[in-house]
Short mmCIF file of C-alpha atoms and ligand atoms in Angstrom, two decimals:
data_model
loop_
_atom_site.label_atom_id
_atom_site.label_comp_id
_atom_site.label_asym_id
_atom_site.label_seq_id
_atom_site.Cartn_x
_atom_site.Cartn_y
_atom_site.Cartn_z
CA MET L 1436 159.91 17.75 -85.88
CA PHE L 1437 164.01 17.76 -86.46
CA GLU L 1438 165.02 17.96 -90.22
CA GLY L 1439 164.37 15.31 -92.51
CA VAL L 1440 162.79 12.73 -89.58
CA LYS L 1441 159.89 12.26 -91.25
CA ASP L 1442 162.05 10.02 -93.98
CA ILE L 1443 163.17 8.12 -90.81
CA LYS L 1444 162.21 3.94 -88.83
CA VAL L 1445 163.38 3.31 -85.57
CA PHE L 1446 163.72 -0.90 -85.72
CA LYS L 1447 164.01 -0.96 -82.12
CA GLY L 1448 163.23 -4.01 -79.65
CA ILE L 1449 166.18 -5.54 -81.53
CA GLY L 1450 166.34 -8.60 -78.79
CA GLU L 1451 169.99 -9.53 -80.41
CA LEU L 1452 171.29 -8.15 -83.78
CA VAL L 1453 173.88 -10.12 -85.39
CA THR L 1454 176.00 -7.84 -87.79
CA LEU L 1455 178.84 -9.58 -89.27
CA SER L 1456 180.42 -6.81 -89.30
CA SER L 1457 183.78 -8.72 -88.28
CA ALA L 1458 183.33 -10.83 -90.63
CA ALA L 1459 183.15 -7.74 -93.40
CA ALA L 1460 186.28 -6.50 -92.07
CA ARG L 1461 187.98 -9.54 -93.20
CA GLN L 1462 185.73 -10.41 -96.95
CA GLY L 1463 184.04 -13.07 -95.07
CA ARG L 1464 187.93 -15.15 -95.68
CA ARG L 1465 188.73 -17.55 -92.31
CA ALA L 1466 184.56 -16.41 -90.57
CA ALA L 1467 184.91 -17.77 -86.79
CA ALA L 1468 182.72 -17.99 -83.50
CA LYS L 1469 183.56 -14.17 -82.86
CA ASP L 1470 182.06 -12.80 -86.29
CA LEU L 1471 178.33 -13.91 -84.93
CA GLU L 1472 179.07 -11.48 -81.51
CA SER L 1473 175.63 -9.39 -81.58
CA ILE L 1474 174.78 -6.51 -79.44
CA ARG L 1475 171.72 -7.06 -77.18
CA ASP L 1476 169.00 -5.04 -76.73
CA ALA L 1477 169.44 -2.64 -80.22
CA VAL L 1478 168.35 -0.06 -81.85
CA VAL L 1479 168.68 0.26 -86.18
CA VAL L 1480 167.86 3.59 -87.70
CA GLU L 1481 166.60 3.30 -91.32
CA LYS L 1482 166.97 6.71 -94.04
CA LYS L 1483 165.96 6.44 -97.41
CA GLY L 1484 166.69 2.75 -97.47
CA LYS L 1485 170.35 2.92 -95.62
CA ILE L 1486 171.71 1.82 -92.16
CA VAL L 1487 171.30 5.42 -90.80
CA TRP L 1488 172.53 4.15 -87.03
CA LEU L 1489 172.34 1.07 -85.73
CA GLY L 1490 173.81 0.52 -81.42
CA PRO L 1491 171.86 -0.41 -77.57
CA ARG L 1492 168.64 1.76 -77.32
CA THR L 1493 170.25 3.45 -74.15
CA ASP L 1494 173.11 5.37 -77.31
CA LEU L 1495 170.54 5.87 -79.40
CA PRO L 1496 170.76 9.93 -80.03
CA THR L 1497 167.38 11.70 -79.14
CA LYS L 1498 167.33 13.12 -81.85
CA TYR L 1499 165.96 10.04 -83.35
CA ARG L 1500 163.29 8.98 -80.35
CA SER L 1501 160.67 10.75 -81.63
CA SER L 1502 160.31 9.11 -85.30
CA ALA L 1503 158.87 6.94 -86.56
CA SER L 1504 159.27 2.64 -85.41
CA VAL L 1505 158.92 -1.02 -85.62
CA ASN L 1506 158.96 -2.84 -82.34
CA LEU L 1507 160.20 -6.58 -83.29
CA LYS L 1508 159.51 -7.43 -79.71
CA GLY L 1509 163.19 -9.14 -78.56
CA ALA L 1510 164.08 -10.97 -82.28
CA VAL L 1511 167.20 -11.52 -83.56
CA VAL L 1512 168.89 -9.73 -86.47
CA ILE L 1513 170.34 -10.36 -89.12
CA PRO L 1514 172.27 -9.54 -92.39
CA GLY L 1515 168.87 -10.12 -95.21
CA LEU L 1516 171.01 -13.17 -96.97
CA ILE L 1517 171.70 -13.16 -100.45
CA GLU L 1518 170.95 -15.07 -103.26
CA CYS L 1519 173.89 -15.02 -105.18
CA HIS L 1520 173.62 -17.04 -108.50
CA THR L 1521 170.11 -17.65 -109.10
CA HIS L 1522 168.97 -19.36 -112.96
CA LEU L 1523 164.95 -18.13 -110.98
CA ILE L 1524 163.07 -16.96 -114.53
CA TYR L 1525 162.77 -19.91 -116.42
CA ALA L 1526 159.39 -21.67 -117.99
CA GLY L 1527 158.82 -25.24 -117.88
CA ASN L 1528 160.00 -27.88 -115.96
CA ARG L 1529 162.63 -30.46 -116.38
CA SER L 1530 161.44 -33.19 -114.37
CA GLY L 1531 161.32 -36.43 -116.19
CA GLU L 1532 165.45 -35.58 -116.50
CA PHE L 1533 166.12 -35.59 -113.20
CA GLU L 1534 164.01 -39.69 -113.46
CA ARG L 1535 166.53 -40.05 -116.53
CA ARG L 1536 169.75 -39.14 -114.17
CA ASN L 1537 168.83 -41.12 -111.23
CA GLN L 1538 168.44 -44.16 -113.34
CA GLY L 1539 171.63 -43.72 -115.37
CA GLU L 1540 171.85 -40.94 -118.50
CA SER L 1541 173.80 -37.98 -117.81
CA TYR L 1542 173.49 -35.05 -117.76
CA GLN L 1543 175.28 -34.29 -120.69
CA SER L 1544 173.88 -37.01 -122.82
CA ILE L 1545 170.29 -36.05 -121.74
CA ALA L 1546 171.70 -32.57 -123.14
CA LYS L 1547 173.07 -34.21 -126.79
CA SER L 1548 169.03 -36.24 -126.94
CA GLY L 1549 167.68 -32.83 -127.46
CA GLY L 1550 166.53 -32.33 -123.21
CA GLY L 1551 168.40 -30.16 -121.18
CA ILE L 1552 169.51 -26.25 -120.66
CA LEU L 1553 168.09 -25.74 -124.88
CA SER L 1554 164.41 -27.40 -123.74
CA THR L 1555 163.97 -25.03 -120.89
CA VAL L 1556 165.29 -22.39 -123.41
CA GLN L 1557 162.77 -23.71 -125.94
CA ALA L 1558 160.20 -23.62 -123.25
CA THR L 1559 161.55 -19.92 -122.60
CA ARG L 1560 161.36 -18.37 -125.51
CA ASP L 1561 157.26 -19.32 -125.66
CA ALA L 1562 156.83 -17.76 -122.86
CA SER L 1563 156.05 -13.78 -122.79
CA GLU L 1564 157.83 -10.99 -120.29
CA GLY L 1565 154.59 -10.65 -118.92
CA GLU L 1566 154.74 -14.60 -118.17
CA LEU L 1567 158.28 -14.59 -117.05
CA THR L 1568 157.90 -11.28 -114.46
CA LYS L 1569 154.56 -13.79 -112.53
CA ILE L 1570 156.38 -16.46 -112.28
CA GLY L 1571 159.44 -14.53 -111.28
CA GLN L 1572 157.98 -12.55 -108.92
CA ARG L 1573 156.32 -15.90 -107.38
CA ARG L 1574 160.03 -17.42 -106.72
CA ILE L 1575 161.01 -13.80 -105.24
CA ASP L 1576 158.38 -14.69 -102.84
CA ARG L 1577 159.17 -17.67 -101.87
CA PHE L 1578 162.71 -16.58 -101.33
CA ALA L 1579 162.02 -13.31 -99.32
CA LYS L 1580 159.59 -15.57 -96.84
CA GLN L 1581 163.18 -17.46 -95.97
CA GLY L 1582 165.10 -13.90 -95.22
CA VAL L 1583 166.81 -13.94 -98.91
CA THR L 1584 166.62 -9.77 -99.99
CA THR L 1585 168.79 -10.00 -102.54
CA VAL L 1586 168.29 -12.34 -105.70
CA GLU L 1587 169.92 -13.02 -108.34
CA VAL L 1588 168.97 -13.77 -111.57
CA LYS L 1589 170.70 -14.86 -114.86
CA SER L 1590 169.53 -15.30 -118.45
CA GLY L 1591 170.65 -17.81 -120.42
CA TYR L 1592 167.94 -19.36 -122.03
CA GLY L 1593 166.78 -17.03 -124.29
CA LEU L 1594 169.94 -17.12 -126.45
CA THR L 1595 168.50 -14.50 -129.25
CA LEU L 1596 169.21 -11.39 -127.65
CA LYS L 1597 165.32 -10.67 -128.07
CA ASP L 1598 164.43 -13.27 -125.71
CA GLU L 1599 167.63 -12.42 -123.07
CA ILE L 1600 166.29 -8.86 -123.26
CA LYS L 1601 162.71 -10.18 -122.51
CA MET L 1602 164.18 -12.67 -119.46
CA LEU L 1603 166.12 -8.95 -118.35
CA LYS L 1604 163.05 -7.54 -118.30
CA ALA L 1605 161.43 -9.32 -116.53
CA ALA L 1606 164.26 -9.37 -114.20
CA LYS L 1607 163.82 -5.92 -113.31
CA ALA L 1608 160.01 -5.94 -112.72
CA LEU L 1609 160.78 -7.76 -110.28
CA ARG L 1610 159.77 -6.81 -106.86
CA ASN L 1611 160.22 -7.93 -103.04
CA ALA L 1612 164.30 -8.10 -102.95
CA ARG L 1613 167.19 -6.20 -104.71
CA ILE L 1614 166.81 -7.94 -108.00
CA VAL L 1615 171.05 -8.40 -109.14
CA PRO L 1616 170.50 -8.96 -113.60
CA THR L 1617 173.24 -11.31 -114.59
CA TYR L 1618 173.79 -11.65 -119.00
CA LEU L 1619 173.98 -15.38 -119.51
CA GLY L 1620 174.01 -15.51 -123.38
CA ALA L 1621 176.38 -18.04 -122.98
CA HIS L 1622 174.78 -20.81 -121.53
CA ALA L 1623 174.86 -22.92 -123.72
CA VAL L 1624 175.42 -22.75 -128.10
CA PRO L 1625 171.96 -22.57 -129.57
CA LYS L 1626 171.05 -24.56 -132.38
CA GLU L 1627 170.96 -22.07 -134.94
CA PHE L 1628 174.70 -22.22 -134.34
CA ALA L 1629 177.22 -23.93 -135.61
CA ASN L 1630 180.10 -23.37 -132.71
CA ALA L 1631 181.16 -21.56 -129.93
CA ASP L 1632 182.72 -19.28 -131.05
CA ALA L 1633 180.50 -18.03 -133.76
CA TYR L 1634 177.73 -18.20 -131.06
CA VAL L 1635 180.42 -16.01 -129.01
CA ASP L 1636 180.88 -13.32 -131.83
CA SER L 1637 177.76 -12.78 -132.23
CA LEU L 1638 177.26 -11.95 -128.42
CA ILE L 1639 180.30 -9.67 -128.06
CA GLU L 1640 178.44 -8.21 -130.79
CA THR L 1641 174.63 -7.74 -128.48
CA LEU L 1642 176.94 -5.96 -125.37
CA PRO L 1643 176.69 -2.49 -126.11
CA LYS L 1644 173.07 -3.59 -126.36
CA VAL L 1645 172.52 -5.42 -123.00
CA ARG L 1646 174.33 -3.65 -120.83
CA ARG L 1647 171.60 -1.25 -120.20
CA TYR L 1648 168.93 -4.79 -118.72
CA ALA L 1649 172.56 -6.29 -116.54
CA ARG L 1650 176.01 -4.60 -115.58
CA ARG L 1651 177.58 -8.22 -114.86
CA VAL L 1652 178.19 -11.80 -117.11
CA ASP L 1653 178.45 -14.90 -116.94
CA ALA L 1654 179.88 -18.78 -119.48
CA PHE L 1655 179.04 -21.70 -118.54
CA VAL L 1656 183.23 -23.17 -118.65
CA GLU L 1657 182.38 -26.59 -119.47
CA ASN L 1658 183.31 -29.78 -122.46
CA GLY L 1659 180.92 -29.04 -124.76
CA TYR L 1660 179.56 -26.13 -123.94
CA PHE L 1661 182.51 -23.15 -124.02
CA SER L 1662 185.61 -23.46 -123.94
CA ALA L 1663 188.35 -21.49 -121.41
CA SER L 1664 189.58 -19.69 -124.61
CA THR L 1665 186.67 -18.73 -126.35
CA THR L 1666 185.54 -17.27 -122.89
CA LYS L 1667 188.34 -15.88 -122.25
CA ARG L 1668 187.60 -13.09 -125.13
CA TYR L 1669 184.21 -13.14 -124.35
CA LEU L 1670 185.17 -11.75 -120.99
CA ALA L 1671 187.64 -9.48 -122.28
CA ALA L 1672 184.77 -7.70 -124.55
CA ALA L 1673 182.38 -7.61 -121.62
CA ARG L 1674 184.79 -5.63 -119.13
CA LEU L 1675 184.83 -3.30 -122.31
CA ASN L 1676 181.79 -2.67 -122.05
CA GLY L 1677 182.48 -2.35 -118.38
CA MET L 1678 180.84 -5.42 -117.41
CA THR L 1679 181.76 -7.67 -114.92
CA ALA L 1680 181.79 -11.38 -114.66
CA SER L 1681 181.21 -14.47 -112.67
CA ILE L 1682 182.11 -18.05 -113.77
CA HIS L 1683 180.07 -21.18 -113.74
CA ALA L 1684 183.21 -23.08 -113.63
CA ASP L 1685 184.85 -26.96 -112.38
CA GLN L 1686 181.92 -28.12 -112.55
CA LEU L 1687 181.96 -31.44 -114.13
CA THR L 1688 185.29 -31.44 -115.47
CA LEU L 1689 188.59 -28.92 -114.09
CA SER L 1690 187.46 -26.90 -117.69
CA GLY L 1691 189.93 -24.46 -116.55
CA GLY L 1692 186.81 -22.04 -114.90
CA SER L 1693 188.74 -20.86 -112.09
CA GLN L 1694 191.92 -19.75 -113.86
CA LEU L 1695 189.56 -17.73 -116.21
CA ALA L 1696 187.65 -16.41 -113.43
CA ILE L 1697 191.30 -15.27 -111.82
CA GLU L 1698 192.69 -13.99 -114.56
CA MET L 1699 190.75 -11.97 -116.22
CA GLY L 1700 189.59 -10.49 -112.50
CA ALA L 1701 185.66 -12.18 -112.81
CA THR L 1702 184.19 -11.31 -108.96
CA SER L 1703 183.22 -15.34 -108.69
CA ALA L 1704 183.53 -18.55 -109.82
CA ASP L 1705 180.92 -20.86 -109.08
CA HIS L 1706 180.56 -24.81 -108.82
CA LEU L 1707 183.99 -25.57 -108.36
CA VAL L 1708 183.55 -29.17 -108.17
CA GLN L 1709 186.48 -29.73 -109.60
CA ALA L 1710 189.03 -27.22 -108.72
CA GLY L 1711 192.25 -28.95 -106.89
CA LEU L 1712 195.24 -27.45 -104.73
CA GLN L 1713 196.48 -25.28 -106.76
CA GLU L 1714 193.13 -24.11 -107.87
CA ILE L 1715 191.72 -23.81 -104.59
CA ALA L 1716 195.30 -22.25 -103.59
CA ALA L 1717 195.19 -19.54 -106.09
CA LEU L 1718 191.69 -18.63 -105.71
CA ALA L 1719 192.65 -18.15 -102.28
CA LYS L 1720 195.06 -15.79 -102.83
CA SER L 1721 192.70 -13.87 -105.25
CA ASP L 1722 189.65 -11.93 -104.47
CA VAL L 1723 187.50 -13.91 -106.89
CA ALA L 1724 184.53 -14.93 -104.11
CA CYS L 1725 184.15 -19.23 -104.91
CA VAL L 1726 180.92 -19.69 -104.79
CA LEU L 1727 179.65 -23.14 -103.34
CA LEU L 1728 176.25 -24.45 -105.14
CA PRO L 1729 176.09 -27.39 -103.21
CA SER L 1730 171.61 -28.69 -103.84
CA SER L 1731 172.96 -29.00 -107.59
CA ASP L 1732 175.17 -31.08 -106.58
CA LEU L 1733 173.14 -33.00 -104.52
CA TYR L 1734 170.63 -33.58 -107.59
CA MET L 1735 173.35 -34.21 -109.71
CA ASP L 1736 174.90 -36.71 -107.95
CA ILE L 1737 178.78 -35.74 -108.25
CA ALA L 1738 180.87 -34.69 -105.58
CA TYR L 1739 181.39 -31.53 -103.42
CA PRO L 1740 183.50 -28.78 -103.72
CA LYS L 1741 186.12 -28.96 -101.07
CA ALA L 1742 185.62 -26.40 -98.63
CA ARG L 1743 187.67 -26.90 -95.74
CA GLU L 1744 190.39 -26.76 -97.76
CA MET L 1745 189.06 -23.35 -99.09
CA ILE L 1746 188.33 -21.35 -96.50
CA ASP L 1747 191.45 -23.16 -94.43
CA ALA L 1748 193.46 -21.61 -97.45
CA GLY L 1749 191.81 -18.54 -96.27
CA ALA L 1750 189.01 -18.18 -99.49
CA ILE L 1751 186.01 -15.79 -100.03
CA VAL L 1752 183.06 -18.81 -100.26
CA ALA L 1753 179.66 -17.87 -101.15
CA LEU L 1754 176.91 -20.33 -100.88
CA SER L 1755 173.18 -20.12 -102.90
CA THR L 1756 170.78 -22.77 -104.68
CA ASP L 1757 171.75 -22.55 -107.87
CA PHE L 1758 167.96 -22.76 -108.38
CA ASN L 1759 167.67 -23.60 -111.80
CA PRO L 1760 165.20 -26.18 -113.54
CA GLY L 1761 167.74 -28.10 -114.23
CA THR L 1762 170.55 -29.65 -112.00
CA ALA L 1763 168.39 -27.42 -108.95
CA PRO L 1764 165.20 -27.52 -108.82
CA SER L 1765 165.06 -26.00 -105.04
CA GLN L 1766 164.40 -22.66 -103.58
CA ASP L 1767 165.32 -24.12 -100.69
CA VAL L 1768 167.54 -22.04 -98.40
CA ALA L 1769 168.31 -24.69 -95.23
CA LEU L 1770 168.89 -27.22 -97.39
CA VAL L 1771 171.93 -25.24 -98.96
CA GLY L 1772 173.32 -24.73 -95.56
CA ILE L 1773 172.63 -28.23 -93.80
CA LEU L 1774 174.33 -29.90 -97.06
CA ALA L 1775 177.75 -27.34 -96.68
CA ARG L 1776 177.31 -28.62 -93.10
CA VAL L 1777 176.92 -32.08 -93.65
CA GLN L 1778 178.37 -32.77 -96.35
CA MET L 1779 181.45 -30.08 -97.06
CA LYS L 1780 181.89 -29.51 -92.91
CA MET L 1781 181.54 -25.93 -93.05
CA THR L 1782 180.50 -24.81 -88.98
CA PHE L 1783 177.91 -22.33 -88.56
CA PRO L 1784 179.77 -19.84 -88.62
CA GLU L 1785 181.25 -19.97 -92.07
CA THR L 1786 178.00 -20.98 -93.51
CA LEU L 1787 176.08 -18.06 -92.56
CA VAL L 1788 178.68 -15.65 -92.96
CA ALA L 1789 179.42 -17.14 -96.47
CA TYR L 1790 175.18 -16.46 -96.52
CA THR L 1791 175.64 -12.30 -96.79
CA VAL L 1792 179.30 -10.89 -96.51
CA GLY L 1793 180.72 -14.11 -98.76
CA ALA L 1794 177.09 -13.81 -101.10
CA ALA L 1795 178.30 -9.76 -101.50
CA HIS L 1796 181.16 -10.06 -102.36
CA ALA L 1797 180.71 -12.26 -104.94
CA LEU L 1798 178.31 -10.13 -106.44
CA GLY L 1799 180.77 -6.88 -105.95
CA LEU L 1800 178.24 -5.51 -103.95
CA GLU L 1801 180.08 -5.83 -100.48
CA LYS L 1802 180.45 -2.28 -99.74
CA GLU L 1803 175.72 -2.50 -100.14
CA ILE L 1804 175.07 -5.25 -98.44
CA GLY L 1805 176.76 -8.19 -97.10
CA SER L 1806 176.17 -7.45 -93.03
CA ILE L 1807 174.51 -4.61 -90.87
CA GLU L 1808 177.30 -0.78 -91.03
CA ILE L 1809 176.15 2.33 -91.16
CA GLY L 1810 175.94 3.28 -94.69
CA LYS L 1811 175.00 0.10 -95.96
CA SER L 1812 171.66 -0.91 -97.22
CA CYS L 1813 169.23 -1.28 -94.36
CA ASP L 1814 168.40 -5.05 -95.41
CA PHE L 1815 167.86 -7.88 -92.67
CA ALA L 1816 166.17 -11.01 -91.64
CA VAL L 1817 164.05 -11.23 -88.58
CA LEU L 1818 164.53 -14.21 -86.61
CA SER L 1819 161.60 -16.77 -85.25
CA GLY L 1820 164.05 -18.50 -82.83
CA GLY L 1821 167.00 -18.71 -82.14
CA LEU L 1822 171.17 -18.36 -84.24
CA ASP L 1823 170.98 -22.12 -83.85
CA GLU L 1824 167.67 -22.71 -85.92
CA LEU L 1825 168.73 -21.88 -89.15
CA PHE L 1826 170.42 -23.98 -91.59
CA LEU L 1827 168.75 -26.76 -89.33
CA ASP L 1828 165.27 -27.79 -90.64
CA VAL L 1829 165.02 -28.76 -94.04
CA GLY L 1830 162.61 -26.77 -95.79
CA HIS L 1831 162.86 -24.59 -93.04
CA MET L 1832 163.68 -21.45 -92.02
CA PRO L 1833 162.97 -20.02 -89.18
CA ILE L 1834 161.39 -15.74 -90.70
CA ALA L 1835 159.25 -14.38 -89.19
CA ARG L 1836 160.25 -10.84 -91.08
CA THR L 1837 162.05 -9.79 -94.19
CA PHE L 1838 163.45 -6.57 -94.88
CA CYS L 1839 165.54 -5.21 -97.42
CA GLN L 1840 165.61 -1.24 -98.28
CA GLY L 1841 163.94 -0.69 -94.54
CA LEU L 1842 160.37 -1.92 -96.41
CA GLU L 1843 158.59 -4.98 -95.19
CA THR L 1844 158.97 -8.16 -98.05
CA THR L 1845 157.05 -10.82 -96.22
O1 NIG S 1456 173.77 -23.48 -113.07
N1 NIG S 1456 175.42 -25.72 -115.44
C1 NIG S 1456 174.96 -24.12 -115.75
N2 NIG S 1456 173.97 -23.92 -115.98
C2 NIG S 1456 172.74 -24.38 -114.71
C3 NIG S 1456 171.62 -25.04 -115.07
C4 NIG S 1456 170.96 -25.48 -116.02
C5 NIG S 1456 170.54 -26.32 -116.71
O2 NIG S 1456 170.84 -26.83 -116.28
O3 NIG S 1456 169.02 -25.38 -116.61
C6 NIG S 1456 173.85 -24.65 -113.29
O4 NIG S 1456 174.14 -26.02 -112.63
FE1 FE S 1457 173.98 -21.33 -112.47
#
């Protein structure tokens, strides 16, 4: 036996291997049809969760020929999809708000009258860590079946140190995907605090305790939530604690969120519905990924972000569901891609690259995930049909099997 041959798994019978490595080499900027070029009759070799070799079957080194193998029977294989923005852990639901918004009430006025984020906070505080894990696991499994191998999971419905840590611990217990926990203590000002500044002061004190559970923070920079200047103070403290940042930016109003993301070196600015050409030009020049969340725009019945302008200006663009009980109560990955194509006029290659390479950048994990390359995590989705069947049919992703770190999650 060759040394270490038992730790090795050979994925063979790959009809077409779409690696997206050329898109990854450009940080996913300006994705084009050429980025979808595939290796036919390919093999991927995995060791300890990472890719150690890939290429055409005929080139497979002899040392791997007697290793354990998995036959993928001629399927098309793509990099695992990355959900880079979710509020996956929450209790209760806010279906009543959806009805109210459709009948003319605004998100902000519903929040003022006791609904909104703070109503999910109440339900989530009332739930135990075990209950949250159980609810969360069902949701992760729904993503895995759609080809998702990495899920970012925000806290933000606890808003006390104890309840935020409870959410982050529930996130840590989730299986069947790589979980990227994000501390969203700055989601809304809880009733216990008089104003955002006083609350942010208390959040800053929690950072040394929270960083054990999450290495990135997020903040909702918006009128009535957190101003750019208050958030700047918070992000500076997060940086001192060795944490990276993302920002809910320019969603309902142009609140300075995207500018702040650039200034503070955040890995992503998310939503960007209100971002204009000036903001877009600045984002395109930066390494901040523009995370677009069109399901929430659909549910909120607001405009869609200017994805065409972002992509044409050379920005890093990512897509995600924003799955949450208020503005995006849907885990439908196909819907996100379809809205990107129909409403934002993103091409198919741009859509696929945004859900993989772009999303990896949004999480600061571009060296580990997003494309199928030697040295990266062995995360991929095996399609049940052709590449052209992706992001086509609402409610349906043509996925036969999903593998994260070489292990099947479906
Ligand atoms: O991404 N905008 C802030 N956060 C969520 C909504 C959360 C909620 O309404 O519960 C969002 O849209
Ligand atoms: Fe969100």
